[in-house]
């Protein structure tokens, strides 16, 4: 239980730093990578084969990281560097979600929906 609590603490503190609009220039990659890594780690606490498997929480945290990155990419208030680093690391939660969805037909549909979201943001953001 202590491990899960520390994962939650790491994730929410990393998310707070990620969502803070006043990031010190030069530290953008550190903030983004820490947020992604803590989110994927927290989701891994709930995958099958762990002490407390919960597929809904696993998907929730992976999608939360994915959509926060998409919002940051599309947000014109962030610096171009911050948005570019988010774009470069978007594959991390996307691949974790692809693995989570597996080969089921419903999973394929959900993954295609995520790909459509990426194309829409790519079109509007110019990346």
mmCIF file of C-alpha atoms in Angstrom:
data_model
loop_
_atom_site.group_PDB
_atom_site.id
_atom_site.type_symbol
_atom_site.label_atom_id
_atom_site.label_comp_id
_atom_site.label_asym_id
_atom_site.label_seq_id
_atom_site.Cartn_x
_atom_site.Cartn_y
_atom_site.Cartn_z
ATOM 1 C CA UNK A 1 0.000 0.000 0.000
ATOM 2 C CA UNK A 2 2.894 2.360 0.691
ATOM 3 C CA UNK A 3 4.182 1.841 -2.828
ATOM 4 C CA UNK A 4 0.821 2.804 -4.325
ATOM 5 C CA UNK A 5 0.611 5.870 -2.090
ATOM 6 C CA UNK A 6 4.063 7.007 -3.185
ATOM 7 C CA UNK A 7 3.077 6.448 -6.837
ATOM 8 C CA UNK A 8 -0.003 8.627 -6.336
ATOM 9 C CA UNK A 9 2.036 11.326 -4.613
ATOM 10 C CA UNK A 10 4.637 11.312 -7.391
ATOM 11 C CA UNK A 11 1.978 11.434 -10.106
ATOM 12 C CA UNK A 12 -0.047 14.296 -8.666
ATOM 13 C CA UNK A 13 2.998 16.414 -7.858
ATOM 14 C CA UNK A 14 4.345 15.807 -11.386
ATOM 15 C CA UNK A 15 0.932 16.660 -12.839
ATOM 16 C CA UNK A 16 0.827 19.900 -10.849
ATOM 17 C CA UNK A 17 4.244 20.889 -12.216
ATOM 18 C CA UNK A 18 3.138 19.924 -15.743
ATOM 19 C CA UNK A 19 -0.082 21.933 -15.567
ATOM 20 C CA UNK A 20 1.652 24.983 -14.048
ATOM 21 C CA UNK A 21 1.809 27.642 -16.767
ATOM 22 C CA UNK A 22 5.013 29.142 -15.316
ATOM 23 C CA UNK A 23 7.672 26.555 -16.126
ATOM 24 C CA UNK A 24 11.228 27.798 -15.889
ATOM 25 C CA UNK A 25 12.730 27.822 -19.387
ATOM 26 C CA UNK A 26 15.177 24.986 -19.877
ATOM 27 C CA UNK A 27 13.377 22.561 -17.576
ATOM 28 C CA UNK A 28 10.557 21.667 -19.953
ATOM 29 C CA UNK A 29 11.851 18.170 -20.828
ATOM 30 C CA UNK A 30 12.370 17.299 -17.159
ATOM 31 C CA UNK A 31 8.836 18.328 -16.227
ATOM 32 C CA UNK A 32 7.251 16.498 -19.162
ATOM 33 C CA UNK A 33 9.236 13.275 -18.797
ATOM 34 C CA UNK A 34 8.605 13.188 -15.044
ATOM 35 C CA UNK A 35 4.868 13.588 -15.637
ATOM 36 C CA UNK A 36 4.748 10.825 -18.249
ATOM 37 C CA UNK A 37 6.923 8.466 -16.261
ATOM 38 C CA UNK A 38 4.932 8.903 -13.055
ATOM 39 C CA UNK A 39 1.644 8.382 -14.922
ATOM 40 C CA UNK A 40 2.815 5.207 -16.638
ATOM 41 C CA UNK A 41 4.234 3.931 -13.339
ATOM 42 C CA UNK A 42 0.963 4.589 -11.535
ATOM 43 C CA UNK A 43 -0.981 2.829 -14.294
ATOM 44 C CA UNK A 44 1.380 -0.144 -13.999
ATOM 45 C CA UNK A 45 0.381 -0.516 -10.338
ATOM 46 C CA UNK A 46 -3.047 -1.621 -11.578
ATOM 47 C CA UNK A 47 -2.182 -3.927 -14.477
ATOM 48 C CA UNK A 48 -3.093 -7.586 -14.364
ATOM 49 C CA UNK A 49 -0.717 -9.694 -12.334
ATOM 50 C CA UNK A 50 -0.187 -7.069 -9.629
ATOM 51 C CA UNK A 51 -1.473 -7.148 -6.072
ATOM 52 C CA UNK A 52 -4.434 -4.888 -6.866
ATOM 53 C CA UNK A 53 -5.333 -5.298 -10.559
ATOM 54 C CA UNK A 54 -7.827 -2.728 -11.771
ATOM 55 C CA UNK A 55 -8.022 -2.270 -15.548
ATOM 56 C CA UNK A 56 -10.273 0.778 -15.304
ATOM 57 C CA UNK A 57 -7.762 2.699 -13.189
ATOM 58 C CA UNK A 58 -4.953 1.561 -15.453
ATOM 59 C CA UNK A 59 -6.727 2.966 -18.498
ATOM 60 C CA UNK A 60 -7.770 6.104 -16.633
ATOM 61 C CA UNK A 61 -4.233 7.148 -15.772
ATOM 62 C CA UNK A 62 -2.832 6.309 -19.192
ATOM 63 C CA UNK A 63 -5.593 8.311 -20.896
ATOM 64 C CA UNK A 64 -5.142 11.166 -18.436
ATOM 65 C CA UNK A 65 -1.469 11.482 -19.360
ATOM 66 C CA UNK A 66 -2.251 11.148 -23.071
ATOM 67 C CA UNK A 67 -4.964 13.808 -23.129
ATOM 68 C CA UNK A 68 -3.010 16.226 -20.916
ATOM 69 C CA UNK A 69 -0.182 16.006 -23.431
ATOM 70 C CA UNK A 70 -2.604 16.617 -26.313
ATOM 71 C CA UNK A 71 -4.080 19.650 -24.553
ATOM 72 C CA UNK A 72 -0.598 21.044 -23.919
ATOM 73 C CA UNK A 73 0.358 20.578 -27.572
ATOM 74 C CA UNK A 74 -2.740 22.446 -28.709
ATOM 75 C CA UNK A 75 -2.439 25.220 -26.076
ATOM 76 C CA UNK A 76 -0.911 28.333 -27.646
ATOM 77 C CA UNK A 77 -0.006 29.752 -24.214
ATOM 78 C CA UNK A 78 2.815 27.240 -23.784
ATOM 79 C CA UNK A 79 6.189 27.859 -25.335
ATOM 80 C CA UNK A 80 6.976 26.220 -28.648
ATOM 81 C CA UNK A 81 9.685 24.155 -26.947
ATOM 82 C CA UNK A 82 7.243 22.837 -24.342
ATOM 83 C CA UNK A 83 4.704 21.945 -27.012
ATOM 84 C CA UNK A 84 7.367 20.274 -29.170
ATOM 85 C CA UNK A 85 8.686 18.152 -26.309
ATOM 86 C CA UNK A 86 5.116 17.079 -25.513
ATOM 87 C CA UNK A 87 4.708 16.110 -29.164
ATOM 88 C CA UNK A 88 7.962 14.142 -29.136
ATOM 89 C CA UNK A 89 6.942 12.149 -26.050
ATOM 90 C CA UNK A 90 3.300 11.539 -26.985
ATOM 91 C CA UNK A 91 4.198 8.052 -28.155
ATOM 92 C CA UNK A 92 4.903 6.853 -24.573
ATOM 93 C CA UNK A 93 1.316 6.848 -23.265
ATOM 94 C CA UNK A 94 0.003 6.004 -26.747
ATOM 95 C CA UNK A 95 2.030 2.788 -26.921
ATOM 96 C CA UNK A 96 1.053 1.891 -23.352
ATOM 97 C CA UNK A 97 -2.604 2.336 -24.323
ATOM 98 C CA UNK A 98 -2.108 0.241 -27.450
ATOM 99 C CA UNK A 99 -0.690 -2.554 -25.305
ATOM 100 C CA UNK A 100 -3.556 -2.152 -22.839
ATOM 101 C CA UNK A 101 -6.225 -2.350 -25.563
ATOM 102 C CA UNK A 102 -4.692 -5.454 -27.103
ATOM 103 C CA UNK A 103 -6.158 -7.158 -30.142
ATOM 104 C CA UNK A 104 -9.854 -6.970 -29.312
ATOM 105 C CA UNK A 105 -12.191 -5.255 -31.756
ATOM 106 C CA UNK A 106 -13.309 -2.724 -29.129
ATOM 107 C CA UNK A 107 -9.668 -2.022 -28.300
ATOM 108 C CA UNK A 108 -8.856 -1.394 -31.940
ATOM 109 C CA UNK A 109 -11.737 1.069 -32.166
ATOM 110 C CA UNK A 110 -10.575 2.928 -29.077
ATOM 111 C CA UNK A 111 -7.035 3.090 -30.409
ATOM 112 C CA UNK A 112 -8.275 4.435 -33.757
ATOM 113 C CA UNK A 113 -10.156 7.101 -31.827
ATOM 114 C CA UNK A 114 -6.906 8.137 -30.133
ATOM 115 C CA UNK A 115 -5.176 8.317 -33.503
ATOM 116 C CA UNK A 116 -7.960 10.582 -34.811
ATOM 117 C CA UNK A 117 -7.435 12.871 -31.817
ATOM 118 C CA UNK A 118 -3.727 13.075 -32.640
ATOM 119 C CA UNK A 119 -4.421 13.955 -36.272
ATOM 120 C CA UNK A 120 -6.838 16.702 -35.230
ATOM 121 C CA UNK A 121 -4.312 18.228 -32.843
ATOM 122 C CA UNK A 122 -1.572 17.851 -35.430
ATOM 123 C CA UNK A 123 -3.679 19.774 -37.918
ATOM 124 C CA UNK A 124 -4.591 22.598 -35.533
ATOM 125 C CA UNK A 125 -1.194 22.947 -33.839
ATOM 126 C CA UNK A 126 0.984 22.828 -36.951
ATOM 127 C CA UNK A 127 3.253 19.952 -35.868
#
